[in-house]
PDB file of C-alpha atoms in Angstrom:
ATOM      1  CA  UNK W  32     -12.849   3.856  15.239  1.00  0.00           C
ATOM      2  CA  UNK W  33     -12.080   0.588  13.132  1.00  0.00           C
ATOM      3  CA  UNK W  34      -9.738   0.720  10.268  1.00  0.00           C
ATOM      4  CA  UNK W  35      -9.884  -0.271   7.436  1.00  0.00           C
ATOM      5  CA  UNK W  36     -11.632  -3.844   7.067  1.00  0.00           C
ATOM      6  CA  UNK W  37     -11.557  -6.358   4.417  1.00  0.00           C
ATOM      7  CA  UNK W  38     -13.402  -9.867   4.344  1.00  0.00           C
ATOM      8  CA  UNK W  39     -12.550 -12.442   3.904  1.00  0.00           C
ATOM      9  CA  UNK W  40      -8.607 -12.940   5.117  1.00  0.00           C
ATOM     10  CA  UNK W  41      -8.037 -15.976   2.706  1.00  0.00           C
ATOM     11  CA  UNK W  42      -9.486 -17.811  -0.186  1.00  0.00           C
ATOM     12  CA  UNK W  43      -8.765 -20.422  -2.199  1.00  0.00           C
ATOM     13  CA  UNK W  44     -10.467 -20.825  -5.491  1.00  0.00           C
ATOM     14  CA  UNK W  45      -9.496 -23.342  -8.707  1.00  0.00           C
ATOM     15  CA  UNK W  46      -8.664 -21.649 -12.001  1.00  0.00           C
ATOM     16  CA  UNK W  47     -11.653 -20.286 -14.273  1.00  0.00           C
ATOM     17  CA  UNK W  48     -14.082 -19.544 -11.307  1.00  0.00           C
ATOM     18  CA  UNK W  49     -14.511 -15.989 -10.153  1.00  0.00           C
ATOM     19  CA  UNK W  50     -14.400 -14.361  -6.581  1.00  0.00           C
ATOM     20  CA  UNK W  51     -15.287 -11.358  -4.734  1.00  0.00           C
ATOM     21  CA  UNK W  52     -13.552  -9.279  -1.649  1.00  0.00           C
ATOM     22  CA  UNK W  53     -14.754  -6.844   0.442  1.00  0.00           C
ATOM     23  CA  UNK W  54     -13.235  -3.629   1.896  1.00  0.00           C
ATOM     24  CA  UNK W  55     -14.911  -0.883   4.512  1.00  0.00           C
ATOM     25  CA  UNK W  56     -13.208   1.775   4.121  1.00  0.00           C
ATOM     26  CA  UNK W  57     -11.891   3.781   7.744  1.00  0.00           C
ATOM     27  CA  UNK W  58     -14.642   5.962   9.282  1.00  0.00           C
ATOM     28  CA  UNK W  59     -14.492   9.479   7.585  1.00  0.00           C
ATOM     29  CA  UNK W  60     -13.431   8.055   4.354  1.00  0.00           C
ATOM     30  CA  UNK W  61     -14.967   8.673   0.727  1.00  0.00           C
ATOM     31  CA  UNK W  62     -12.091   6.845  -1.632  1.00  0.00           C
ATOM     32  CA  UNK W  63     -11.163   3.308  -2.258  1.00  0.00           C
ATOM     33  CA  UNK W  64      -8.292   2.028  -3.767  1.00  0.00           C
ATOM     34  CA  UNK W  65      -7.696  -1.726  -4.766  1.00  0.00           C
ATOM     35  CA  UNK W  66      -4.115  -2.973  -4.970  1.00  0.00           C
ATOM     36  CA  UNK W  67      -2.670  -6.390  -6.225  1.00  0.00           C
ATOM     37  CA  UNK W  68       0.196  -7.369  -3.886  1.00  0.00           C
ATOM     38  CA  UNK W  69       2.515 -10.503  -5.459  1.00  0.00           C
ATOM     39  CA  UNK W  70       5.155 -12.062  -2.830  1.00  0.00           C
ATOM     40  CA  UNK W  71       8.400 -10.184  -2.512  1.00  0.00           C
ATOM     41  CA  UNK W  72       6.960  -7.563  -4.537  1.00  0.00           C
ATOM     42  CA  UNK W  73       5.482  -4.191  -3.868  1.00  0.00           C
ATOM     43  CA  UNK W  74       1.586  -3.463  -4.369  1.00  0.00           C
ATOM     44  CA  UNK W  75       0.160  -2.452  -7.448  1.00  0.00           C
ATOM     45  CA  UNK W  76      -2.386  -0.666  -8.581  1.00  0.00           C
ATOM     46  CA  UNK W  77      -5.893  -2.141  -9.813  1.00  0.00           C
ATOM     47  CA  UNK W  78      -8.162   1.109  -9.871  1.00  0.00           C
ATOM     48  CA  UNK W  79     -10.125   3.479  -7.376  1.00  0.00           C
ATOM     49  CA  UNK W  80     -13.444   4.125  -6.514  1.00  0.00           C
ATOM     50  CA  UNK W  81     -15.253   7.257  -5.694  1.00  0.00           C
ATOM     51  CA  UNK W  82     -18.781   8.763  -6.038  1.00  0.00           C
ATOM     52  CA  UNK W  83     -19.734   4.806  -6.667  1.00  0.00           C
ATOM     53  CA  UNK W  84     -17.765   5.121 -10.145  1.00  0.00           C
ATOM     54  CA  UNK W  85     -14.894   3.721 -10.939  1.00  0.00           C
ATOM     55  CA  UNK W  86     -12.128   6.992 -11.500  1.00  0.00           C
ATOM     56  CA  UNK W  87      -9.053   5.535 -12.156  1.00  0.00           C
ATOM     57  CA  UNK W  88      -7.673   2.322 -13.610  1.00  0.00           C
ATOM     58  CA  UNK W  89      -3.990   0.648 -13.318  1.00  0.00           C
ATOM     59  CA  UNK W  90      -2.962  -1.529 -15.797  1.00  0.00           C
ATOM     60  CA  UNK W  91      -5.153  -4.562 -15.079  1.00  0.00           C
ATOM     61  CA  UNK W  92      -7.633  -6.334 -17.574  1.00  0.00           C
ATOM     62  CA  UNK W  93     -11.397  -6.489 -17.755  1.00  0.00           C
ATOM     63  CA  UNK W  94     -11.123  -9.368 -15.510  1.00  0.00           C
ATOM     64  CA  UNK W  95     -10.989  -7.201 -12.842  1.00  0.00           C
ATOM     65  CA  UNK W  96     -14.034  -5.280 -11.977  1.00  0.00           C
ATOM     66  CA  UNK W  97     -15.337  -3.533  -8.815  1.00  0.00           C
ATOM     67  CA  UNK W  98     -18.183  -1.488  -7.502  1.00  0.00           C
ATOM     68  CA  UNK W  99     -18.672   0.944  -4.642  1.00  0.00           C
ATOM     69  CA  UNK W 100     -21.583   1.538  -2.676  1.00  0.00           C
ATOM     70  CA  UNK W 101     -23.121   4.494  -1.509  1.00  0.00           C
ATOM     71  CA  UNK W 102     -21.998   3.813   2.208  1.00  0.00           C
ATOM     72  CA  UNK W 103     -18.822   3.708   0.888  1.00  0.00           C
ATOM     73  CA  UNK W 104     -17.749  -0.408   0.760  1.00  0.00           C
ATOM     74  CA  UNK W 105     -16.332  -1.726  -2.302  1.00  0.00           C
ATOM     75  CA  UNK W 106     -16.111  -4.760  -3.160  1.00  0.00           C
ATOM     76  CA  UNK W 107     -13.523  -6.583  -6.030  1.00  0.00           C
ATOM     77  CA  UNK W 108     -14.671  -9.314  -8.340  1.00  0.00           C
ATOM     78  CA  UNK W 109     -12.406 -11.425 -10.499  1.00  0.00           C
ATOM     79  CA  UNK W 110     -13.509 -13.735 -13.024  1.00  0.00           C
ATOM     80  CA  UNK W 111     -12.188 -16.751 -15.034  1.00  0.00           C
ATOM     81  CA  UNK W 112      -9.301 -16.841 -12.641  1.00  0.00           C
ATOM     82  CA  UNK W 113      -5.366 -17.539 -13.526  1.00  0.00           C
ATOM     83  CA  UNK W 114      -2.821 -18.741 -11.609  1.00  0.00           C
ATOM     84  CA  UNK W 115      -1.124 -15.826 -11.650  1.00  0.00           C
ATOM     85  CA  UNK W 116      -3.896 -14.041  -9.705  1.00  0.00           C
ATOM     86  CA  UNK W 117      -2.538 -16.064  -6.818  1.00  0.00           C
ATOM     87  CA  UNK W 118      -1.481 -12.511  -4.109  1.00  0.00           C
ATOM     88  CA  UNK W 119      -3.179 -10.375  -1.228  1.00  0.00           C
ATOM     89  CA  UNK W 120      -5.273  -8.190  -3.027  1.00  0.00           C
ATOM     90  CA  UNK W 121      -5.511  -4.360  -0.304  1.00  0.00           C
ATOM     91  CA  UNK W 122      -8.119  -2.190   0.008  1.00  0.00           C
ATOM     92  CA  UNK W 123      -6.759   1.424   0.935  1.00  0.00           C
ATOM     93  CA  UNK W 124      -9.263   4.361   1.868  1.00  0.00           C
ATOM     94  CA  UNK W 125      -8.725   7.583   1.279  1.00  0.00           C
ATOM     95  CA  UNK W 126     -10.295  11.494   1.838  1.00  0.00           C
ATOM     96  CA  UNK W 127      -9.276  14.641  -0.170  1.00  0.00           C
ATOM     97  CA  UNK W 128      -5.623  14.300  -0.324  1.00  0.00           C
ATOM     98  CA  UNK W 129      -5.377  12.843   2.793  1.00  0.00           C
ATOM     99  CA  UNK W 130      -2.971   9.627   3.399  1.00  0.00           C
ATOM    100  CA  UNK W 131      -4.213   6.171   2.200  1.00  0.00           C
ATOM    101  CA  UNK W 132      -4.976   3.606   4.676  1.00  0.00           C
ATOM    102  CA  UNK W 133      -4.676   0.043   3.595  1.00  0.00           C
ATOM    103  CA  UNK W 134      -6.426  -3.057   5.278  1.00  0.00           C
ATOM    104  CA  UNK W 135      -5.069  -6.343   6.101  1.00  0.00           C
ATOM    105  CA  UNK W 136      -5.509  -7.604   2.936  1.00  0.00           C
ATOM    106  CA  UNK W 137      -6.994 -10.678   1.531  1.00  0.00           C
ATOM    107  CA  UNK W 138      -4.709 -13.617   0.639  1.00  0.00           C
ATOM    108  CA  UNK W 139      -6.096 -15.287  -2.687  1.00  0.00           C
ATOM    109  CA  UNK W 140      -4.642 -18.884  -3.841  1.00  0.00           C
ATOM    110  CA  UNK W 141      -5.891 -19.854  -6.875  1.00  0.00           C
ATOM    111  CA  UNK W 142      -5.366 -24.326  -7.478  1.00  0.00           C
TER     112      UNK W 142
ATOM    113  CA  UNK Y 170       2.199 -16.062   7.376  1.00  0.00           C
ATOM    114  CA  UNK Y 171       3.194 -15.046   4.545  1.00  0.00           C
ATOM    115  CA  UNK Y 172       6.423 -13.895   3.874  1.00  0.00           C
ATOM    116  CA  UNK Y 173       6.688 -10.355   2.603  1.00  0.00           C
ATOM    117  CA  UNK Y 174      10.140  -9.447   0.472  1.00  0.00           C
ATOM    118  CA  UNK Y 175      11.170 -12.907   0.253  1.00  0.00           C
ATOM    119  CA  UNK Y 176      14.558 -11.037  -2.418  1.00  0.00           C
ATOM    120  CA  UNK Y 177      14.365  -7.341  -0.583  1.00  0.00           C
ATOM    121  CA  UNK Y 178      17.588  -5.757  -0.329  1.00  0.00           C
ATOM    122  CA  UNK Y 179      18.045  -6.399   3.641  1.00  0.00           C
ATOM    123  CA  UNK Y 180      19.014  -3.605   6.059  1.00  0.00           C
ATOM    124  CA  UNK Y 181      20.266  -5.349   9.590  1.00  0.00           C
ATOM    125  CA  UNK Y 182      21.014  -2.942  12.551  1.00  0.00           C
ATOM    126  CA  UNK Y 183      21.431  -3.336  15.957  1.00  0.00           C
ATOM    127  CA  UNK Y 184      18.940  -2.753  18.697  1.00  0.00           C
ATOM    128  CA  UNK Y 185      18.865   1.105  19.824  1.00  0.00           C
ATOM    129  CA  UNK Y 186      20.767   1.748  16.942  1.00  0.00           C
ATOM    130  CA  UNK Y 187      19.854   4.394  14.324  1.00  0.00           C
ATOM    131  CA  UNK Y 188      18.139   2.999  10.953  1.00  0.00           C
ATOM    132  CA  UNK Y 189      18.067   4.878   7.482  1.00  0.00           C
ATOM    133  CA  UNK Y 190      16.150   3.043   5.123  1.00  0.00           C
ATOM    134  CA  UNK Y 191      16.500   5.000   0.854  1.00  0.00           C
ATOM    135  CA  UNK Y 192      14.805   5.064  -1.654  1.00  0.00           C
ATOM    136  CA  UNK Y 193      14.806   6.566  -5.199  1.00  0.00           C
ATOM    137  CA  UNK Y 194      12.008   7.969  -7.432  1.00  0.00           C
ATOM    138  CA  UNK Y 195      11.721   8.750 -10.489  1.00  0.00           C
ATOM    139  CA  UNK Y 196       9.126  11.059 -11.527  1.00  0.00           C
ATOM    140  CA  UNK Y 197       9.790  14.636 -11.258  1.00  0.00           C
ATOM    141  CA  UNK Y 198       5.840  14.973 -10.892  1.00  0.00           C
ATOM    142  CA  UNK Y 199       5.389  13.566  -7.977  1.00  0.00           C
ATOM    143  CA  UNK Y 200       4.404  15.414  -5.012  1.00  0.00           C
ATOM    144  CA  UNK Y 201       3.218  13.230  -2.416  1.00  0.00           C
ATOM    145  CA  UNK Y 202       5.286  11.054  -0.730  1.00  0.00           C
ATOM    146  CA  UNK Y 203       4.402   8.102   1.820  1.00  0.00           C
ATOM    147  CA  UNK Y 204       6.569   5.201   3.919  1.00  0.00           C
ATOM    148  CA  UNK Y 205       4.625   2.426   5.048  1.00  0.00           C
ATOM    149  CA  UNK Y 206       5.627  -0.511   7.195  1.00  0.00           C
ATOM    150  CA  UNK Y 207       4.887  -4.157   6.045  1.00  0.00           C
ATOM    151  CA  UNK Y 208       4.929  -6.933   8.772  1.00  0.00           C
ATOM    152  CA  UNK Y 209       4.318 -10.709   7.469  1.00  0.00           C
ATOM    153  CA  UNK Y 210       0.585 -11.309   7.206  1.00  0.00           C
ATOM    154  CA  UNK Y 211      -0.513  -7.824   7.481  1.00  0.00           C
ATOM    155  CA  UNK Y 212      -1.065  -4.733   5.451  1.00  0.00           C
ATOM    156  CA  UNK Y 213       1.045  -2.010   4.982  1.00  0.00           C
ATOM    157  CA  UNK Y 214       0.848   0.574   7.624  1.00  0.00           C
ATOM    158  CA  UNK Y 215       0.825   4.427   7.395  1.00  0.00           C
ATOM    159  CA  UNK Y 216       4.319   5.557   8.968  1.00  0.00           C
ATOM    160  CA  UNK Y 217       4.514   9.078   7.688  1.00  0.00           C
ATOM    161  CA  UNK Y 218       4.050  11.360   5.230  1.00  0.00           C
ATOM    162  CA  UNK Y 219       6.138  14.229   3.059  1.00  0.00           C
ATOM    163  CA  UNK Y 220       4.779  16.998   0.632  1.00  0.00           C
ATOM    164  CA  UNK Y 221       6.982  18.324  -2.041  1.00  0.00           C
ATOM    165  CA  UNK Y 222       6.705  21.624  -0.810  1.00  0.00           C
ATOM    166  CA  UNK Y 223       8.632  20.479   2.126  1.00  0.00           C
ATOM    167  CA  UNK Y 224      12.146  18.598   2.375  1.00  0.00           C
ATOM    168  CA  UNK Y 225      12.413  17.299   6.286  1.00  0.00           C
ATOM    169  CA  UNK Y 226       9.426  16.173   8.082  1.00  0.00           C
ATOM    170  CA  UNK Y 227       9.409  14.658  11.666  1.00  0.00           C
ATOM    171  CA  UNK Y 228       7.365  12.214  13.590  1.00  0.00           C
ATOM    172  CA  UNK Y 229       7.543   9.674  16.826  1.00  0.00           C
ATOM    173  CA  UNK Y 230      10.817   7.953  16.382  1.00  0.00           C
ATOM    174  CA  UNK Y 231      11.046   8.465  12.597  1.00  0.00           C
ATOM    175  CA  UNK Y 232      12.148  11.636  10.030  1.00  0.00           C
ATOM    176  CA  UNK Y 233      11.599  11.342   6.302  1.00  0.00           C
ATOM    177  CA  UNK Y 234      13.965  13.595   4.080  1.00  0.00           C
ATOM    178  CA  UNK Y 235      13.063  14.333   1.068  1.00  0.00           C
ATOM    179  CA  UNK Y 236      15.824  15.480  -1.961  1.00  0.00           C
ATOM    180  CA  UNK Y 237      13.793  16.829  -5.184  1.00  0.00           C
ATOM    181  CA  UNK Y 238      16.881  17.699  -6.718  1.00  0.00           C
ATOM    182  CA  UNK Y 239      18.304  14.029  -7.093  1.00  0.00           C
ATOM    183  CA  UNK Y 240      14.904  12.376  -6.395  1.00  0.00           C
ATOM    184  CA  UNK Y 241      15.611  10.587  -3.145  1.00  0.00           C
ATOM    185  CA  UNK Y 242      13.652   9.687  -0.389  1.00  0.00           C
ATOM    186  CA  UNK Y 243      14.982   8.411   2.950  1.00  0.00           C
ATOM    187  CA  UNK Y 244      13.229   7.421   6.448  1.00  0.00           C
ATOM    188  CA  UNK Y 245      15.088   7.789   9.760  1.00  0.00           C
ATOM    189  CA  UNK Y 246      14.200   5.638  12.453  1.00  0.00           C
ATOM    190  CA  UNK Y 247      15.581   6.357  15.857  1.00  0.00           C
ATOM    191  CA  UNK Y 248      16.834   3.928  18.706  1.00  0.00           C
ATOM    192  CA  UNK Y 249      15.570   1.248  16.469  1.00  0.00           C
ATOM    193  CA  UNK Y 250      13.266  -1.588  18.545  1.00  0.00           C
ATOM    194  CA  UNK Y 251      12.439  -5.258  17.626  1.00  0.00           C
ATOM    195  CA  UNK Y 252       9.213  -3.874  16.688  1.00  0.00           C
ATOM    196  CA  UNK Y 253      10.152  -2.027  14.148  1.00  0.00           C
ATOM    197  CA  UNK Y 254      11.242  -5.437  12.295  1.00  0.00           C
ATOM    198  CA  UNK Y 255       9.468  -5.387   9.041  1.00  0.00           C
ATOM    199  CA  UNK Y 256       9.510  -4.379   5.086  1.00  0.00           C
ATOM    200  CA  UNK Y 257       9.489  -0.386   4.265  1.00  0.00           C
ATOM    201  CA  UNK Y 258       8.051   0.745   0.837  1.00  0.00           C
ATOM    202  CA  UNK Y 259       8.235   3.661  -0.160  1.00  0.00           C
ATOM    203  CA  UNK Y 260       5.101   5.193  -2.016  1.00  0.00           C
ATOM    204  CA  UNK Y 261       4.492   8.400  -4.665  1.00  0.00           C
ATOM    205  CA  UNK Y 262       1.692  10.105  -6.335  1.00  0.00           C
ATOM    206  CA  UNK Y 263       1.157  13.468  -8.672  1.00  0.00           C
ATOM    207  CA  UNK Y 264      -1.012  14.551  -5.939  1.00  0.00           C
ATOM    208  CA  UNK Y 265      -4.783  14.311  -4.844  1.00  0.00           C
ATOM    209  CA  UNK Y 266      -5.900  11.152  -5.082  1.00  0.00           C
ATOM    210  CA  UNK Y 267      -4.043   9.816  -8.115  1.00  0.00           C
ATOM    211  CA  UNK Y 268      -2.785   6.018  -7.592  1.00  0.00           C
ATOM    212  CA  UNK Y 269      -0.023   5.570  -5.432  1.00  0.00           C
ATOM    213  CA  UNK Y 270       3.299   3.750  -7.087  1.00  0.00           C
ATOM    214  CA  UNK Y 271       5.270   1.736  -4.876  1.00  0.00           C
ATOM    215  CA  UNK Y 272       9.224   1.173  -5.134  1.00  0.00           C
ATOM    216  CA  UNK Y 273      10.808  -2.303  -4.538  1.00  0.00           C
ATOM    217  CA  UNK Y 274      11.003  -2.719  -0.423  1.00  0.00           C
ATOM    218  CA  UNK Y 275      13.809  -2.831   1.671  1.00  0.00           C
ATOM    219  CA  UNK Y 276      13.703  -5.861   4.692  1.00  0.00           C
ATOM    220  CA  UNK Y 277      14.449  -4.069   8.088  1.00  0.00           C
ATOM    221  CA  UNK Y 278      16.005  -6.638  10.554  1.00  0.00           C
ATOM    222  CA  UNK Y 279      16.831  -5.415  13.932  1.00  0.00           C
ATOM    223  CA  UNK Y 280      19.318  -7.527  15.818  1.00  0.00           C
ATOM    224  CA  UNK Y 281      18.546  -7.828  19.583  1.00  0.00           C
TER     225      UNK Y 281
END
């Protein structure tokens, strides 16, 4: 049973273009979470997806959109990317109130 | 890799040692509780898991406590390993599937 998977494992983009990552959620699993992860910091929350709508949103602006599909993959799109966008952006799956499961990650370096 | 917790607060104990790794919340809503393990260039693993309802929960090798009354969390790791090298957060929610809030880290180094 795979994990949680998220393509691809690093990126580098230039400022003002826009990307998208991808997260398979573990086997079983109905929920997906997105977190932004910054070095030396801990992860923080972008929203969650469920039902293919998005359910809840952390403090993150429009910039930041996402979509889930009805097999349960998500995927993350930023556009006109900063500088600042520069972390590993997680993908954690979820069911009921079960634990979340987080993926690799995906290392973004924005030039 | 990339280094995770480049500023953590750093916890350094010896091999087959005993390891307690704290950490404080604070909101009194919270009712899920979750420590996950961080190794450079990976994701943060599930380690284990506490409900509010409960206040001592025990896995392979590790116990979380959990202290409502002062809002304090703590994971026990037993005969700490090499392995278990890494960065610890500590993670809360209000329950269900609400968004998980991390606190700050703390750098595990185990000294062979």
């Amino acid at each position: 049973d795979a994990g949680v998977t998220q393509s691809p494992t690093h990126l580098i983009k230039t400022r003002g273009q826009q990307v998208t990552l991808r997260c398979s959620p573990k086997s079983g699993h109905d929920t997906v979470s997105w977190y932004q992860q910054a070095l030396g910091q801990g992860p923080q929350f972008i929203f969650q997806y469920y039902e293919e709508e998005e359910r809840q949103r952390g403090n993150f602006p429009d910039r930041f959109s996402g979509h889930q599909f009805p097999n349960y993959s998500s995927e993350l799109n930023v556009n006109a990317l900063l500088l600042g966008d520069s972390a590993l952006y997680l993908c954690a799956s979820s069911f009921d109130t079960g634990p979340f499961y987080f993926g690799a990650g995906t290392r973004l370096s924005v030039l | 890799g990339e280094n995770v917790g480049l500023h953590l607060p750093t916890l350094s104990v010896q091999e087959g040692d005993n390891s307690i790794i704290n950490c404080a919340y604070s909101n009194s809503a919270s009712d899920y509780f979750i420590w996950y393990k961080q190794e450079s260039g990976k994701g943060p693993q599930f380690i284990i898991d506490i409900r509010s309802n409960m206040d001592k929960r025990q896995g392979q090798r590790v116990t979380v406590l959990l202290n409502k009354t002062v809002k304090h969390l703590s994971l026990q790791i037993a005969a700490t390993q090499p392995g278990d090298s890494a960065v610890y957060f500590c993670a809360e929610n209000i329950g269900g599937n609400t968004p998980l809030v991390f606190g700050k880290g703390t750098r595990l180094s185990v000294i062979a």
